Amino acid sequence: MARTLRIAVAQSTVPEDPTDRGALRAAGQEIRELMAEAAQAGVRLLQFPEGAITYPSKHVMATGPAGDPKPADWSRAAWDVLREEAESTAALAGELGLWTVFGSIHPLTPPNRPHNSLYIVSDQGRLVARYDKRFLSNTEISYLYSPGRDPLVFEVDGIRFGCALCIEANFPELFAEYERLNVDCVLLSVMVDDAPRARVAQAYGTLYNYWLGYAVPAQFSATAPSGIVAPGGRWLARCPANGQTALAIADIDLDSQDPDIDIAVRHARPWRRIARTGLYDEHIPVGDSRSDTRTAF
């Protein structure tokens, strides 16, 4: 049986003001237009950027009149619109039979601050999981959000996915953890205008030999567009770097015969696992002065 899944990574326009009801509705409409386009292309899972419905700017939510930082007043957010747009997105996912992963803010019980999250909606239109950003920036933890606790792994058609958000790209232990959890692909959604972040994402495909979806907002795509990294680190597909909405589409094929993917998945990844389990211990010379003395040629 073929072990293949078609994935798309979107670059959509992410609004930064959660009080702007019109902008939130426009973002939801754009998300659903891209979903329809992905379904037409035979996509099975579609990934959106961090905060696809909204990623609140600190300048909107956590800055005082004099420009000084302050705790966000989350009562200002249009929570009713955020929920409506999330529910409409989930409903369309069910109509299209399309797994959909999209970012938004998730309210908690006051006075707890919201999570910055990725919602996982199944092809039946059900919210089946949520990933909450665990590593937050200084501003996020000080004034905006509550951190999450756990990694998230979910499965679609036998393909295992993990999730990460933006600044978490700078914490390799999260990506090493997903390798140990035996994921086939990590979905890294970001809200940042930062070329090095994309290179770090690409590096994880090389280091851990899994696929990686990198979703960035359209407004930042001129710097580094959305795309899909293959095991081994090659970009399989990328959106145009033109500031416009788009999809990058590729197939995750666990039985791929592409030489670089074949080597990464069936040779490099299992070998590195073996190498981390004490493989070298019995081969280390003991009591050999030529090995122990490090100040002689």
Short mmCIF file of C-alpha atoms in Angstrom, two decimals:
data_model
loop_
_atom_site.label_atom_id
_atom_site.label_comp_id
_atom_site.label_asym_id
_atom_site.label_seq_id
_atom_site.Cartn_x
_atom_site.Cartn_y
_atom_site.Cartn_z
CA MET A 1 0.00 0.00 0.00
CA ALA A 2 1.30 3.43 -0.96
CA ARG A 3 2.39 5.56 1.98
CA THR A 4 1.94 8.97 0.41
CA LEU A 5 0.19 12.15 1.49
CA ARG A 6 -0.12 15.40 -0.43
CA ILE A 7 0.59 18.40 1.78
CA ALA A 8 0.20 22.10 1.09
CA VAL A 9 1.72 24.97 3.04
CA ALA A 10 -0.01 28.32 2.74
CA GLN A 11 1.21 31.86 2.96
CA SER A 12 -1.85 33.88 3.89
CA THR A 13 -2.30 37.44 5.09
CA VAL A 14 -2.18 37.52 8.90
CA PRO A 15 -3.94 40.44 10.64
CA GLU A 16 -2.28 41.86 13.75
CA ASP A 17 -5.22 43.57 15.45
CA PRO A 18 -7.62 41.18 17.22
CA THR A 19 -10.05 44.05 17.79
CA ASP A 20 -10.51 44.67 14.05
CA ARG A 21 -13.58 42.60 13.25
CA GLY A 22 -13.42 43.27 9.52
CA ALA A 23 -9.78 42.19 9.26
CA LEU A 24 -10.51 38.99 11.18
CA ARG A 25 -13.38 38.12 8.85
CA ALA A 26 -11.23 38.89 5.80
CA ALA A 27 -8.51 36.58 7.12
CA GLY A 28 -11.04 33.81 7.63
CA GLN A 29 -12.38 34.25 4.11
CA GLU A 30 -8.87 34.14 2.66
CA ILE A 31 -8.10 30.97 4.63
CA ARG A 32 -11.19 29.28 3.22
CA GLU A 33 -10.39 30.37 -0.35
CA LEU A 34 -6.96 28.76 -0.03
CA MET A 35 -8.57 25.64 1.42
CA ALA A 36 -10.78 25.32 -1.66
CA GLU A 37 -7.75 25.78 -3.92
CA ALA A 38 -5.83 23.12 -2.00
CA ALA A 39 -8.71 20.65 -2.19
CA GLN A 40 -8.89 21.12 -5.95
CA ALA A 41 -5.20 20.19 -6.13
CA GLY A 42 -5.80 16.93 -4.27
CA VAL A 43 -4.21 18.11 -1.03
CA ARG A 44 -4.85 15.98 2.04
CA LEU A 45 -3.43 18.33 4.72
CA LEU A 46 -3.10 22.11 4.58
CA GLN A 47 -0.91 24.13 6.97
CA PHE A 48 -1.33 27.85 7.66
CA PRO A 49 0.98 30.35 9.42
CA GLU A 50 1.09 31.18 13.10
CA GLY A 51 -1.91 33.32 13.99
CA ALA A 52 -3.58 32.79 10.61
CA ILE A 53 -6.83 34.29 11.92
CA THR A 54 -4.88 36.80 13.99
CA TYR A 55 -1.45 37.23 15.51
CA PRO A 56 -1.88 40.19 17.88
CA SER A 57 0.87 42.76 17.57
CA LYS A 58 2.46 43.84 20.83
CA HIS A 59 2.02 47.42 19.60
CA VAL A 60 -1.74 46.88 19.48
CA MET A 61 -2.27 44.80 22.62
CA ALA A 62 0.67 45.30 24.97
CA THR A 63 1.87 48.89 24.58
CA GLY A 64 0.77 51.89 26.62
CA PRO A 65 0.10 55.43 25.36
CA ALA A 66 3.73 56.43 25.96
CA GLY A 67 5.02 53.38 24.12
CA ASP A 68 5.86 51.49 27.31
CA PRO A 69 5.01 47.78 27.54
CA LYS A 70 1.97 46.74 29.56
CA PRO A 71 -0.04 43.53 30.09
CA ALA A 72 -2.53 42.96 27.29
CA ASP A 73 -6.20 43.65 27.95
CA TRP A 74 -7.68 40.60 26.27
CA SER A 75 -11.25 41.76 26.86
CA ARG A 76 -10.68 44.03 23.85
CA ALA A 77 -10.30 41.11 21.42
CA ALA A 78 -13.26 40.22 19.20
CA TRP A 79 -13.54 36.71 20.63
CA ASP A 80 -16.95 36.13 19.06
CA VAL A 81 -15.57 36.77 15.57
CA LEU A 82 -12.48 34.65 16.23
CA ARG A 83 -14.68 31.73 17.26
CA GLU A 84 -17.02 32.18 14.28
CA GLU A 85 -14.11 32.20 11.83
CA ALA A 86 -12.54 29.12 13.43
CA GLU A 87 -15.87 27.28 13.33
CA SER A 88 -16.46 28.25 9.68
CA THR A 89 -12.98 27.03 8.80
CA ALA A 90 -13.62 23.72 10.55
CA ALA A 91 -16.95 23.30 8.79
CA LEU A 92 -15.36 23.82 5.38
CA ALA A 93 -12.60 21.35 6.24
CA GLY A 94 -15.33 18.74 6.73
CA GLU A 95 -17.06 19.67 3.47
CA LEU A 96 -13.78 19.45 1.53
CA GLY A 97 -12.43 16.38 3.35
CA LEU A 98 -9.28 18.39 4.09
CA TRP A 99 -7.16 18.21 7.23
CA THR A 100 -6.48 21.84 8.14
CA VAL A 101 -3.91 23.24 10.57
CA PHE A 102 -4.23 26.95 11.36
CA GLY A 103 -3.01 29.35 14.00
CA SER A 104 -5.01 31.60 16.28
CA ILE A 105 -5.21 32.67 19.91
CA HIS A 106 -7.06 30.34 22.27
CA PRO A 107 -8.88 31.92 25.24
CA LEU A 108 -8.49 30.49 28.73
CA THR A 109 -10.44 31.14 31.90
CA PRO A 110 -9.73 34.71 33.13
CA PRO A 111 -7.43 35.93 34.56
CA ASN A 112 -5.24 33.42 32.67
CA ARG A 113 -3.86 34.78 29.43
CA PRO A 114 -4.66 32.95 26.18
CA HIS A 115 -2.49 30.37 24.49
CA ASN A 116 -0.89 31.04 21.11
CA SER A 117 -2.05 27.90 19.33
CA LEU A 118 -2.33 25.75 16.25
CA TYR A 119 -5.74 24.14 15.76
CA ILE A 120 -5.81 20.70 14.12
CA VAL A 121 -9.08 20.09 12.27
CA SER A 122 -9.74 16.68 10.72
CA ASP A 123 -11.20 15.91 7.31
CA GLN A 124 -14.49 15.36 9.14
CA GLY A 125 -14.52 18.97 10.27
CA ARG A 126 -13.79 18.16 13.91
CA LEU A 127 -11.25 19.95 16.10
CA VAL A 128 -9.21 16.91 17.11
CA ALA A 129 -6.17 18.52 18.73
CA ARG A 130 -4.52 21.81 19.63
CA TYR A 131 -0.84 22.68 19.96
CA ASP A 132 0.01 25.46 22.40
CA LYS A 133 3.27 27.33 21.93
CA ARG A 134 5.64 26.24 24.69
CA PHE A 135 8.58 28.59 24.23
CA LEU A 136 7.50 32.24 24.19
CA SER A 137 9.43 35.41 23.50
CA ASN A 138 10.19 37.78 26.37
CA THR A 139 7.31 40.05 25.36
CA GLU A 140 4.92 37.13 24.89
CA ILE A 141 5.57 35.60 28.31
CA SER A 142 5.70 38.98 30.07
CA TYR A 143 2.60 40.61 28.63
CA LEU A 144 0.60 38.42 26.24
CA TYR A 145 0.30 34.64 26.57
CA SER A 146 0.28 31.57 28.76
CA PRO A 147 2.79 28.92 27.64
CA GLY A 148 1.78 25.43 26.60
CA ARG A 149 3.10 22.23 28.17
CA ASP A 150 3.31 19.35 25.76
CA PRO A 151 4.43 18.31 22.28
CA LEU A 152 1.70 17.29 19.87
CA VAL A 153 1.81 14.34 17.50
CA PHE A 154 -1.14 13.43 15.29
CA GLU A 155 -1.53 11.02 12.40
CA VAL A 156 -3.11 11.34 8.96
CA ASP A 157 -3.20 8.34 6.61
CA GLY A 158 -0.34 6.69 8.50
CA ILE A 159 1.87 9.82 8.35
CA ARG A 160 2.89 11.23 11.75
CA PHE A 161 3.01 15.00 12.26
CA GLY A 162 4.45 17.22 14.99
CA CYS A 163 3.87 20.94 15.52
CA ALA A 164 5.96 23.97 16.48
CA LEU A 165 5.50 27.74 16.42
CA CYS A 166 7.85 30.54 15.37
CA ILE A 167 10.48 31.28 18.05
CA GLU A 168 10.49 27.57 18.91
CA ALA A 169 12.66 27.14 15.83
CA ASN A 170 15.46 28.46 18.04
CA PHE A 171 15.11 25.55 20.47
CA PRO A 172 16.59 22.45 18.81
CA GLU A 173 15.52 20.22 21.70
CA LEU A 174 11.90 20.48 20.52
CA PHE A 175 12.84 19.18 17.07
CA ALA A 176 15.05 16.44 18.53
CA GLU A 177 12.07 15.46 20.69
CA TYR A 178 9.88 15.09 17.61
CA GLU A 179 12.52 12.86 16.02
CA ARG A 180 12.38 10.62 19.09
CA LEU A 181 8.58 10.64 18.84
CA ASN A 182 9.01 9.18 15.37
CA VAL A 183 7.26 11.90 13.38
CA ASP A 184 7.52 11.96 9.61
CA CYS A 185 6.93 15.71 9.31
CA VAL A 186 7.06 18.76 11.58
CA LEU A 187 4.70 21.66 10.84
CA LEU A 188 6.50 24.88 11.79
CA SER A 189 4.24 27.91 11.48
CA VAL A 190 5.74 31.35 12.03
CA MET A 191 4.88 35.03 12.19
CA VAL A 192 8.23 36.61 11.49
CA ASP A 193 10.06 38.52 8.77
CA ASP A 194 13.33 36.62 9.11
CA ALA A 195 15.38 34.79 6.48
CA PRO A 196 17.57 32.94 9.04
CA ARG A 197 14.44 31.36 10.57
CA ALA A 198 13.74 29.65 7.24
CA ARG A 199 17.34 28.42 7.04
CA VAL A 200 17.06 26.97 10.54
CA ALA A 201 13.87 25.19 9.50
CA GLN A 202 15.66 23.78 6.48
CA ALA A 203 18.50 22.61 8.71
CA TYR A 204 16.13 20.47 10.77
CA GLY A 205 15.31 18.50 7.62
CA THR A 206 19.03 17.80 7.37
CA LEU A 207 19.63 17.09 11.05
CA TYR A 208 16.61 14.92 11.79
CA ASN A 209 15.72 13.57 8.35
CA TYR A 210 12.02 14.31 8.35
CA TRP A 211 9.83 16.51 6.16
CA LEU A 212 9.10 20.01 7.43
CA GLY A 213 6.35 22.45 6.50
CA TYR A 214 7.33 26.10 6.93
CA ALA A 215 4.35 28.49 6.87
CA VAL A 216 4.95 32.26 6.86
CA PRO A 217 2.51 35.16 6.38
CA ALA A 218 2.17 36.51 2.85
CA GLN A 219 3.25 39.96 3.98
CA PHE A 220 6.68 38.57 4.95
CA SER A 221 7.15 36.20 2.01
CA ALA A 222 9.50 38.49 0.08
CA THR A 223 12.14 37.72 2.70
CA ALA A 224 11.51 33.97 2.98
CA PRO A 225 8.35 32.38 1.51
CA SER A 226 6.42 29.38 2.75
CA GLY A 227 7.64 25.99 1.63
CA ILE A 228 8.19 22.29 2.25
CA VAL A 229 11.56 20.77 3.16
CA ALA A 230 12.43 17.17 2.34
CA PRO A 231 14.39 14.82 4.61
CA GLY A 232 17.99 15.74 3.93
CA GLY A 233 17.24 19.47 3.71
CA ARG A 234 16.17 20.14 0.11
CA TRP A 235 13.28 22.52 -0.52
CA LEU A 236 10.66 20.45 -2.36
CA ALA A 237 8.33 23.38 -3.04
CA ARG A 238 8.15 27.07 -2.18
CA CYS A 239 5.59 29.81 -2.65
CA PRO A 240 6.49 32.90 -4.67
CA ALA A 241 8.43 35.51 -2.69
CA ASN A 242 6.12 38.30 -3.79
CA GLY A 243 3.95 39.25 -0.81
CA GLN A 244 0.92 37.46 -2.25
CA THR A 245 -1.17 34.57 -0.95
CA ALA A 246 -0.14 31.21 -2.37
CA LEU A 247 0.26 27.48 -1.74
CA ALA A 248 3.35 25.30 -1.86
CA ILE A 249 2.39 21.70 -2.62
CA ALA A 250 4.40 18.48 -2.42
CA ASP A 251 3.94 14.80 -1.65
CA ILE A 252 5.22 13.17 1.52
CA ASP A 253 6.20 9.73 0.22
CA LEU A 254 7.62 7.39 2.84
CA ASP A 255 8.75 5.08 0.04
CA SER A 256 10.31 7.81 -2.09
CA GLN A 257 13.09 6.67 -4.40
CA ASP A 258 14.57 10.16 -4.71
CA PRO A 259 18.22 9.48 -3.80
CA ASP A 260 18.54 12.21 -1.16
CA ILE A 261 15.25 11.32 0.55
CA ASP A 262 16.00 7.59 0.37
CA ILE A 263 19.40 8.08 2.04
CA ALA A 264 17.96 10.42 4.69
CA VAL A 265 14.95 8.29 5.65
CA ARG A 266 16.25 4.74 5.28
CA HIS A 267 19.93 5.17 6.10
CA ALA A 268 20.89 8.40 7.88
CA ARG A 269 17.96 8.57 10.32
CA PRO A 270 18.17 4.98 11.61
CA TRP A 271 21.97 5.12 11.74
CA ARG A 272 21.95 8.28 13.84
CA ARG A 273 19.51 6.64 16.24
CA ILE A 274 21.88 3.70 16.63
CA ALA A 275 24.83 6.05 17.07
CA ARG A 276 23.07 7.76 20.00
CA THR A 277 22.50 4.53 21.93
CA GLY A 278 26.03 3.76 23.14
CA LEU A 279 27.27 2.26 19.89
CA TYR A 280 30.79 3.57 20.46
CA ASP A 281 31.24 2.67 24.12
CA GLU A 282 32.83 -0.76 23.64
CA HIS A 283 35.18 0.61 21.00
CA ILE A 284 36.74 3.33 23.17
CA PRO A 285 40.35 2.36 24.06
CA VAL A 286 40.86 2.01 27.82
CA GLY A 287 44.29 2.40 29.43
CA ASP A 288 46.06 3.28 26.20
CA SER A 289 48.49 6.09 26.95
CA ARG A 290 48.60 7.02 23.28
CA SER A 291 44.89 7.78 23.55
CA ASP A 292 44.90 9.27 27.05
CA THR A 293 47.86 11.63 26.61
CA ARG A 294 46.78 14.62 24.58
CA THR A 295 49.93 16.71 24.75
CA ALA A 296 52.13 14.49 22.60
CA PHE A 297 52.18 13.97 18.83
#
